[in-house]
mmCIF file of C-alpha atoms and ligand atoms in Angstrom:
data_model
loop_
_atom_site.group_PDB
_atom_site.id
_atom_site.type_symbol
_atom_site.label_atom_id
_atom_site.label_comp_id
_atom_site.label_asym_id
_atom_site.label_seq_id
_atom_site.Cartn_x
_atom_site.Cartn_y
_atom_site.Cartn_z
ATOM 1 C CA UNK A 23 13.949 -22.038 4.103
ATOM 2 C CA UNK A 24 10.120 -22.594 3.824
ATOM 3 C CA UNK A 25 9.124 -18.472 4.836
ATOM 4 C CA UNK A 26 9.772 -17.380 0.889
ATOM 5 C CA UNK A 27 7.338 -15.673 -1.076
ATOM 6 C CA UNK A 28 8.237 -18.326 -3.691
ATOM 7 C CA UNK A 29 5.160 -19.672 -6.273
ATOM 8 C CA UNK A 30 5.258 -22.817 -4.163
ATOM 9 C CA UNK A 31 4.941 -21.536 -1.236
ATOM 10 C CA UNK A 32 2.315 -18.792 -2.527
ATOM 11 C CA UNK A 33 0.272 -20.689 -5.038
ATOM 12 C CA UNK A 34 -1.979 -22.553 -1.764
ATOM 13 C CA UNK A 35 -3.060 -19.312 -0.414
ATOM 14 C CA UNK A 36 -4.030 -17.825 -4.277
ATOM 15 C CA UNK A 37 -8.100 -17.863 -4.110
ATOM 16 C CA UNK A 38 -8.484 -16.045 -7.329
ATOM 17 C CA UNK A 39 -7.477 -14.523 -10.285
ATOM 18 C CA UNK A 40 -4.726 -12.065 -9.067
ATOM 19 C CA UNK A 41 -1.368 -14.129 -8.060
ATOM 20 C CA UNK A 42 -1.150 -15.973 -11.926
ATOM 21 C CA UNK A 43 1.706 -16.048 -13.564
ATOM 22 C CA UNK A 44 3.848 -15.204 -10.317
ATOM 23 C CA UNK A 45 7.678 -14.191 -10.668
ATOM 24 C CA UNK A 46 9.758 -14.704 -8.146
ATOM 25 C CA UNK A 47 13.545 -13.982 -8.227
ATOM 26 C CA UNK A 48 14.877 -14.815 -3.914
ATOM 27 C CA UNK A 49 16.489 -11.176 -4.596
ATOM 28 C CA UNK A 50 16.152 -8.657 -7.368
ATOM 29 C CA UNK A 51 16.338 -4.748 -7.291
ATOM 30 C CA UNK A 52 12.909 -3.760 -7.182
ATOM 31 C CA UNK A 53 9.839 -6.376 -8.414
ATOM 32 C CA UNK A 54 8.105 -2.968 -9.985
ATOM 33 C CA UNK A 55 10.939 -3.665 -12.979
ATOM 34 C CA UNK A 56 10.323 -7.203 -12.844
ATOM 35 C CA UNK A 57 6.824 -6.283 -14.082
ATOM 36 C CA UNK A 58 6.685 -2.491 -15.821
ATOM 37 C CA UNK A 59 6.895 -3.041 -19.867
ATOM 38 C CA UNK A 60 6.727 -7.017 -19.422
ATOM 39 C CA UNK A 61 3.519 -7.509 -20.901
ATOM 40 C CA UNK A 62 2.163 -9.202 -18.875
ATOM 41 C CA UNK A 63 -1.456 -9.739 -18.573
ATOM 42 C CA UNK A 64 -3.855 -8.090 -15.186
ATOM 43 C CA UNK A 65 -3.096 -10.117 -12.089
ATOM 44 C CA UNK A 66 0.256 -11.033 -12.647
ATOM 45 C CA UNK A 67 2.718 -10.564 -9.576
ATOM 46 C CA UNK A 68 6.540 -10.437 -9.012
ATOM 47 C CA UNK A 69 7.520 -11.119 -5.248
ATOM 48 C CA UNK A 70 10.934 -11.626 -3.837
ATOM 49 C CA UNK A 71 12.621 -11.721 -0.301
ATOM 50 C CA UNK A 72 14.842 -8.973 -0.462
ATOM 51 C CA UNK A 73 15.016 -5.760 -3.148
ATOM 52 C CA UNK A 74 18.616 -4.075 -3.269
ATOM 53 C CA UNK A 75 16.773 -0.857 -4.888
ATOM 54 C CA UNK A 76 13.498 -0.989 -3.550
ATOM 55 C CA UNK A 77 11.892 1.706 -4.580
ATOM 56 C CA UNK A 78 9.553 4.221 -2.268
ATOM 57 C CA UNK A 79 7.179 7.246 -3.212
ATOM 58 C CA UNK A 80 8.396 10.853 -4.250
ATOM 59 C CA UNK A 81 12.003 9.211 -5.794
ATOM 60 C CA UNK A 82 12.557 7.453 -2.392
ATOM 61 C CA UNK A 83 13.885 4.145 -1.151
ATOM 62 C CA UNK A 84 12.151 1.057 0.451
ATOM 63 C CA UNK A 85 14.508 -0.446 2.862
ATOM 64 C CA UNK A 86 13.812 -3.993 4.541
ATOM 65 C CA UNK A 87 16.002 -6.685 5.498
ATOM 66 C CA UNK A 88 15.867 -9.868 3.519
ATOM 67 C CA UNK A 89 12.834 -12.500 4.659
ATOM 68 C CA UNK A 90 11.211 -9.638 6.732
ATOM 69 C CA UNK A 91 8.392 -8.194 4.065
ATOM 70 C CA UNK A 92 5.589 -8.656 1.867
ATOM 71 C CA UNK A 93 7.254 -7.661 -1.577
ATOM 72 C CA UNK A 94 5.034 -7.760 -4.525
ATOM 73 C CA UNK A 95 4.193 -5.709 -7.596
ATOM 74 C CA UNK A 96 0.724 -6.180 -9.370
ATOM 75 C CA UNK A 97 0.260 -5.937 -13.047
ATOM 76 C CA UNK A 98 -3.062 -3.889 -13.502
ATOM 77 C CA UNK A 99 -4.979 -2.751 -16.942
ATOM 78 C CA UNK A 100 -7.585 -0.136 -15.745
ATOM 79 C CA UNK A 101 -10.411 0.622 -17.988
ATOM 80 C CA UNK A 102 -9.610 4.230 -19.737
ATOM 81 C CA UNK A 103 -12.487 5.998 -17.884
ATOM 82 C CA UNK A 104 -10.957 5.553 -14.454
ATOM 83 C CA UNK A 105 -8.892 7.728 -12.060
ATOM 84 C CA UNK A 106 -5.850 6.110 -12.025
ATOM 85 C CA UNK A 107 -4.729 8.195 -8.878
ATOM 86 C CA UNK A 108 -7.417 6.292 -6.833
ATOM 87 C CA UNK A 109 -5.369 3.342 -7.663
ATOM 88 C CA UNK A 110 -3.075 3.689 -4.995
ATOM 89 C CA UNK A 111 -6.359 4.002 -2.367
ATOM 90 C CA UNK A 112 -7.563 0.851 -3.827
ATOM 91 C CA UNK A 113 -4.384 -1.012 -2.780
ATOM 92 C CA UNK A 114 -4.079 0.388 0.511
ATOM 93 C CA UNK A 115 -7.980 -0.430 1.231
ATOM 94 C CA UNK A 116 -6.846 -4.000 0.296
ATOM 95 C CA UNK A 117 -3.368 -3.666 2.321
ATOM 96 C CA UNK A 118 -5.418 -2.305 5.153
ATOM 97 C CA UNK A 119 -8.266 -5.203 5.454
ATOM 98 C CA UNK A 120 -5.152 -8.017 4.592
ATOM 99 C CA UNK A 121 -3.550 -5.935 8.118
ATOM 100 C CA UNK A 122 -6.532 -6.127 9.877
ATOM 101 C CA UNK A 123 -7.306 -9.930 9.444
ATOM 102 C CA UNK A 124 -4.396 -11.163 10.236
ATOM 103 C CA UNK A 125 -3.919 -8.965 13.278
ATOM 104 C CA UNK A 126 -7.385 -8.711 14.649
ATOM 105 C CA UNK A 127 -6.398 -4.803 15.144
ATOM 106 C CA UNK A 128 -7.589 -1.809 13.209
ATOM 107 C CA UNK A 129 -5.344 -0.488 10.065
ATOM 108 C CA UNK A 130 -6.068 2.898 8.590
ATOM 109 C CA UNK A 131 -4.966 4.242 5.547
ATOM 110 C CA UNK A 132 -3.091 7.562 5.573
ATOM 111 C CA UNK A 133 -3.814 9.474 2.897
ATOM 112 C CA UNK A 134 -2.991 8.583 -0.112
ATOM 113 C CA UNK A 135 -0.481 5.717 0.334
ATOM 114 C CA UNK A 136 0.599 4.929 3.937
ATOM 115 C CA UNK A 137 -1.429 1.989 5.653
ATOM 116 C CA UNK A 138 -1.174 2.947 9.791
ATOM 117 C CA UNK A 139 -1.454 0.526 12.603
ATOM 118 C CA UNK A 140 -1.207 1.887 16.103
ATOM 119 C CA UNK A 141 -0.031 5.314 14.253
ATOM 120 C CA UNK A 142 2.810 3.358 12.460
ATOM 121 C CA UNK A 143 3.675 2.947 9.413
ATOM 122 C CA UNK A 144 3.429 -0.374 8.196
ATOM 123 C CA UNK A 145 3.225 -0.320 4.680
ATOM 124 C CA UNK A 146 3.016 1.816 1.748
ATOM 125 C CA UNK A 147 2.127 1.747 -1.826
ATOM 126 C CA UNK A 148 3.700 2.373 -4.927
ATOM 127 C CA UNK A 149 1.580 2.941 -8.428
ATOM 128 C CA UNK A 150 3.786 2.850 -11.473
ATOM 129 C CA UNK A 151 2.624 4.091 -15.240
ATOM 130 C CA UNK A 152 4.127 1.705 -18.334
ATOM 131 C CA UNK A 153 1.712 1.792 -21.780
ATOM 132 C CA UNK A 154 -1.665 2.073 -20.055
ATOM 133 C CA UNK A 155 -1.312 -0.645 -17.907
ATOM 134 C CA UNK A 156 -0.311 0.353 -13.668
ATOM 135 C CA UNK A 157 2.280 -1.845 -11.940
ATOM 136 C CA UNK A 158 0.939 -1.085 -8.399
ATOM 137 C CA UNK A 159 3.943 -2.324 -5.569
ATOM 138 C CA UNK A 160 3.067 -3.023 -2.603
ATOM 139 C CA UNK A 161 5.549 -3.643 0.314
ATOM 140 C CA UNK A 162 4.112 -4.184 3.992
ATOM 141 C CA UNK A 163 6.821 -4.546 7.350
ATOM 142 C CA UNK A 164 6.144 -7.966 8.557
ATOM 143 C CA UNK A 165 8.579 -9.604 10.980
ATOM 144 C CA UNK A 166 11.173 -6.958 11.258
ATOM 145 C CA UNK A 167 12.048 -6.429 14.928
ATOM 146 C CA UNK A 168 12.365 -2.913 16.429
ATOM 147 C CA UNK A 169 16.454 -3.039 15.366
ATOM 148 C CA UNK A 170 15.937 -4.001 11.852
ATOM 149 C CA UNK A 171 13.567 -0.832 11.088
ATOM 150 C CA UNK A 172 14.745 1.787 9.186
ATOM 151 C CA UNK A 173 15.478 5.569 11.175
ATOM 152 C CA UNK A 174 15.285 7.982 8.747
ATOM 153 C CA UNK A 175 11.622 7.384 7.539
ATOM 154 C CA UNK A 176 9.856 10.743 7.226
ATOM 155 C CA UNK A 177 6.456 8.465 8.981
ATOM 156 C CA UNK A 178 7.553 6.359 12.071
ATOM 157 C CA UNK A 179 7.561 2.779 10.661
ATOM 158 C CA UNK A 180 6.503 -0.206 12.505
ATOM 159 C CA UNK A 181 6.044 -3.741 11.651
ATOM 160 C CA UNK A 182 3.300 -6.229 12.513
ATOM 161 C CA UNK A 183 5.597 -8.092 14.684
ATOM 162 C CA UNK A 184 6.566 -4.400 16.518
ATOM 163 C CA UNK A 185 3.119 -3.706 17.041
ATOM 164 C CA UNK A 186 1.508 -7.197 17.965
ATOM 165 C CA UNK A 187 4.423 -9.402 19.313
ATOM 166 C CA UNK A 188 3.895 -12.108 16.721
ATOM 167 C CA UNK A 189 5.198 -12.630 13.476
ATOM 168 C CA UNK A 190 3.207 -13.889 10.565
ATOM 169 C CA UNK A 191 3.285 -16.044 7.588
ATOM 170 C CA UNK A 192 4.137 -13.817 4.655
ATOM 171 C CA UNK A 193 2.899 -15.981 1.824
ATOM 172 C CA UNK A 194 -0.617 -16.620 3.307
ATOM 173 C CA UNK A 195 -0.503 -12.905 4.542
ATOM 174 C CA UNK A 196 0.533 -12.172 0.491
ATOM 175 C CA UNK A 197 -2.770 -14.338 -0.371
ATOM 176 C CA UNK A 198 -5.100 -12.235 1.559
ATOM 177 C CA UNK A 199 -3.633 -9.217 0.425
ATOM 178 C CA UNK A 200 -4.157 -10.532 -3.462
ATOM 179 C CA UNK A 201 -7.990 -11.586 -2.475
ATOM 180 C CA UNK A 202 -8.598 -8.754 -1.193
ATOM 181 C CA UNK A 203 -6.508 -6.684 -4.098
ATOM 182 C CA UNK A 204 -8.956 -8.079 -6.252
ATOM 183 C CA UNK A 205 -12.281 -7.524 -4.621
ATOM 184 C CA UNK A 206 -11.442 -3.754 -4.009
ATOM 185 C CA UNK A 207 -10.170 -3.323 -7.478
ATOM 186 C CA UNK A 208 -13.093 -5.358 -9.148
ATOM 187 C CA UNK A 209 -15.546 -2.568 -7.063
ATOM 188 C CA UNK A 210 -12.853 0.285 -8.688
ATOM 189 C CA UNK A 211 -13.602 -1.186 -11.740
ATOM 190 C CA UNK A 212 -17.611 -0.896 -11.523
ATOM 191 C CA UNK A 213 -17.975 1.862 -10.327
ATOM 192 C CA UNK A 214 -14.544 4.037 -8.716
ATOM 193 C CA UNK A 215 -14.234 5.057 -5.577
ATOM 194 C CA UNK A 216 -17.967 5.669 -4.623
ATOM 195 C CA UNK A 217 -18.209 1.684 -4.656
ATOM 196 C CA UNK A 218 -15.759 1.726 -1.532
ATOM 197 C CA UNK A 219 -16.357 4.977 0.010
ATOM 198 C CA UNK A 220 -17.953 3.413 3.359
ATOM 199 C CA UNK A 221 -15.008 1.146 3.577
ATOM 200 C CA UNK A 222 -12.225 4.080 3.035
ATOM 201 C CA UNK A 223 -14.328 6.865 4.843
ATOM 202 C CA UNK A 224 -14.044 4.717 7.825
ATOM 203 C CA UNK A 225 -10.366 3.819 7.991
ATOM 204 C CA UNK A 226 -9.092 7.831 6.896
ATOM 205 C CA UNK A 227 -6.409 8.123 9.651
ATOM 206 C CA UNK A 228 -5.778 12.328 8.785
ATOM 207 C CA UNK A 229 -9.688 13.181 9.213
ATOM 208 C CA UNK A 230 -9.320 15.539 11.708
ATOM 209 C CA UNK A 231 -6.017 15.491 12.426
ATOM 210 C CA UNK A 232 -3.633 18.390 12.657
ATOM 211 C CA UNK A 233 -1.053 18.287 9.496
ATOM 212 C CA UNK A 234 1.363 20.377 7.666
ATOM 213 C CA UNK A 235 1.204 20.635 3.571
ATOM 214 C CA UNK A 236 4.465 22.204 1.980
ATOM 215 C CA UNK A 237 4.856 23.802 5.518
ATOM 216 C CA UNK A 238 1.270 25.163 5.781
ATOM 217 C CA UNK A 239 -0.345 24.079 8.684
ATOM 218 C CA UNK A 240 -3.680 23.013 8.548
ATOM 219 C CA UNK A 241 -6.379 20.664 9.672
ATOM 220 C CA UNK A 242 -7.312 17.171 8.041
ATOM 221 C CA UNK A 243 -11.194 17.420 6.961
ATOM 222 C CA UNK A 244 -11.760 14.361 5.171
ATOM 223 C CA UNK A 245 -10.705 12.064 1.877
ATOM 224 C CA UNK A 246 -13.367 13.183 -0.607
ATOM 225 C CA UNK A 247 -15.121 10.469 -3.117
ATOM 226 C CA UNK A 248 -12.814 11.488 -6.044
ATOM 227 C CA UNK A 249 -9.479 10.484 -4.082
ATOM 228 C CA UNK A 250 -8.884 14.176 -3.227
ATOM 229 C CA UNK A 251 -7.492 15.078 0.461
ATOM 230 C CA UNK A 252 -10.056 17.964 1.872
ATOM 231 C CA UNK A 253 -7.833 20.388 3.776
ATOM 232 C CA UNK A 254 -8.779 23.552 5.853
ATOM 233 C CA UNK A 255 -5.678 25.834 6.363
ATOM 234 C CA UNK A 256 -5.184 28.005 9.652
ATOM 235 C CA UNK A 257 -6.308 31.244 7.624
ATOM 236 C CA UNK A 258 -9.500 29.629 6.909
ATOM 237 C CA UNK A 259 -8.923 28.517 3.093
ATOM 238 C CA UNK A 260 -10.956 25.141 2.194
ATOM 239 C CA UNK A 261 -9.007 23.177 -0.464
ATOM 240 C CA UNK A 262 -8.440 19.622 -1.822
ATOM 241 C CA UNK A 263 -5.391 18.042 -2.693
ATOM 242 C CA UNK A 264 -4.545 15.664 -5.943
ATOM 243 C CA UNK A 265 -1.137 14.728 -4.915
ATOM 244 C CA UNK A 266 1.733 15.005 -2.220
ATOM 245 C CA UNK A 267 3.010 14.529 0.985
ATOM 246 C CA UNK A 268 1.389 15.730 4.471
ATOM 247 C CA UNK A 269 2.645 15.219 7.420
ATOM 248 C CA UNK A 270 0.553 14.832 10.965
ATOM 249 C CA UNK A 271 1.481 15.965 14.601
ATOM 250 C CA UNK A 272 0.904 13.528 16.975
HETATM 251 C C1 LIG B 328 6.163 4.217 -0.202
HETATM 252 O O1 LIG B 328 5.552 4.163 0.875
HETATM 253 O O2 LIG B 328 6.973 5.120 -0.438
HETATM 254 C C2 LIG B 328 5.887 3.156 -1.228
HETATM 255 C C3 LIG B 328 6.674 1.906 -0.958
HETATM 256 C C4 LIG B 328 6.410 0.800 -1.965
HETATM 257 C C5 LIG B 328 7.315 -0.392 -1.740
HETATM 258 C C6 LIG B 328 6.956 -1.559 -2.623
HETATM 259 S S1 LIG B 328 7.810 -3.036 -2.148
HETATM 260 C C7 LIG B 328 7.291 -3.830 -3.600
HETATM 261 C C8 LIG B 328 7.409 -2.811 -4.715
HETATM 262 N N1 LIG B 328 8.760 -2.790 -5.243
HETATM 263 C C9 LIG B 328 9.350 -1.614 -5.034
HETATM 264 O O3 LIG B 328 10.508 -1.339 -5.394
HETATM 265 N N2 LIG B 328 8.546 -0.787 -4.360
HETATM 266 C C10 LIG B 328 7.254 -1.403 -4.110
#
């Protein structure tokens, strides 16, 4: 099989310093535990074709079928005066602009881990605490067909093949998404979100977009530049959220 996310088959699309040293195990439970507590240095990755406990957001489960996905976890040692909440924006920024080139079509991030395409979800983002250092995991829906998606996701998923026709190369997709990693992160580094608030700003899929907080319904104003969702409830109430789950109408 030549479509693996094996070093071999990644290391020609690696342009710079994330990607090195890449673990790879053809199946594993999750690649955040190939990574959390390893330590490893920044820009290390674990990949694999197929987790058996693939891990989600809010205690959840990632579900693909094996040679489908984009499966990697990214060792990252953020400076102590960051956010590390933004983190998770960073990779989807990244996630969304990898998306984007390969498919020619627009990506937006849903706030504050979901990357959209054609209001699907496509991938999502996992950021992981271990000794100061943040294994972010990011897992994107590549060449699963219609059939192979999973039915009880609380955001419709799709996959770039669902949503384009094609499929894709996952290990130069996995490249792009590494380049790009870096970039967006290096920018983080410097100077936090501000440094890619024109690129977020303009790919916020809940700006102005009906949604419902812990029930409450309400109306999507805006990411702000500290990572914070701006909400305005029915009654009138202005707030911003640090963490949590909102869902949109469609
Ligand atoms: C979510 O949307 O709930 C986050 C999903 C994160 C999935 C990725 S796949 C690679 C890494 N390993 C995991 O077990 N989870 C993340």
């Amino acid at each position: 099989m030549t479509d693996q996310l094996s070093p071999e088959i990644v290391a020609p699309h690696i342009r710079g310093r994330f990607g090195k040293p890449h673990l790879f195990e053809p199946e594993c439970d999750s690649t955040q535990l190939l990574l959390l507590g390893s330590g490893l240095p920044e820009g290390a990755v674990a990949t694999t074709d197929h987790q058996t406990g693939g891990r989600g957001r809010l205690g959840r489960r990632w579900e693909e079928t094996p040679a489908s996905s984009v499966l990697v976890s990214v060792m990252l040692r953020p400076p102590r005066e960051r956010h590390l909440p933004e983190l998770s924006l960073v990779a989807a920024l990244a996630a969304t602009e990898a998306i984007e080139a390969a498919t020619g079509l627009s990506a937006q991030i849903k706030w504050p881990n979901d990357v959209m395409l054609n209001r699907r979800k496509v991938a999502g983002i996992l950021s992981e605490l271990s000794d100061g250092s943040v294994v972010v995991g990011i897992g994107i829906n590549v060449n699963q067909t219609r059939e192979e998606l999973p039915t009880d996701a609380p955001t419709e998923p799709g996959s770039l093949r669902t949503l384009t026709g094609s499929t894709y190369d996952r290990a130069a997709l996995l490249g792009s998404l590494l380049f790009r990693l870096e970039r967006c992160y290096d920018g983080w580094r410097r100077g936090g979100l501000d440094d890619l608030y024109g690129e977020l700003g303009a790919r916020d899929f809940l700006r102005g977009r009906r949604v419902t907080v812990d029930g409450e319904a309400a109306t999507a104003l805006q990411v702000l530049r500290d990572g914070r969702l701006e909400i305005e409830t029915d009654a009138g109430m202005i707030s911003s959220l640090e963490s949590g789950e909102v869902r949109f109408e469609r």
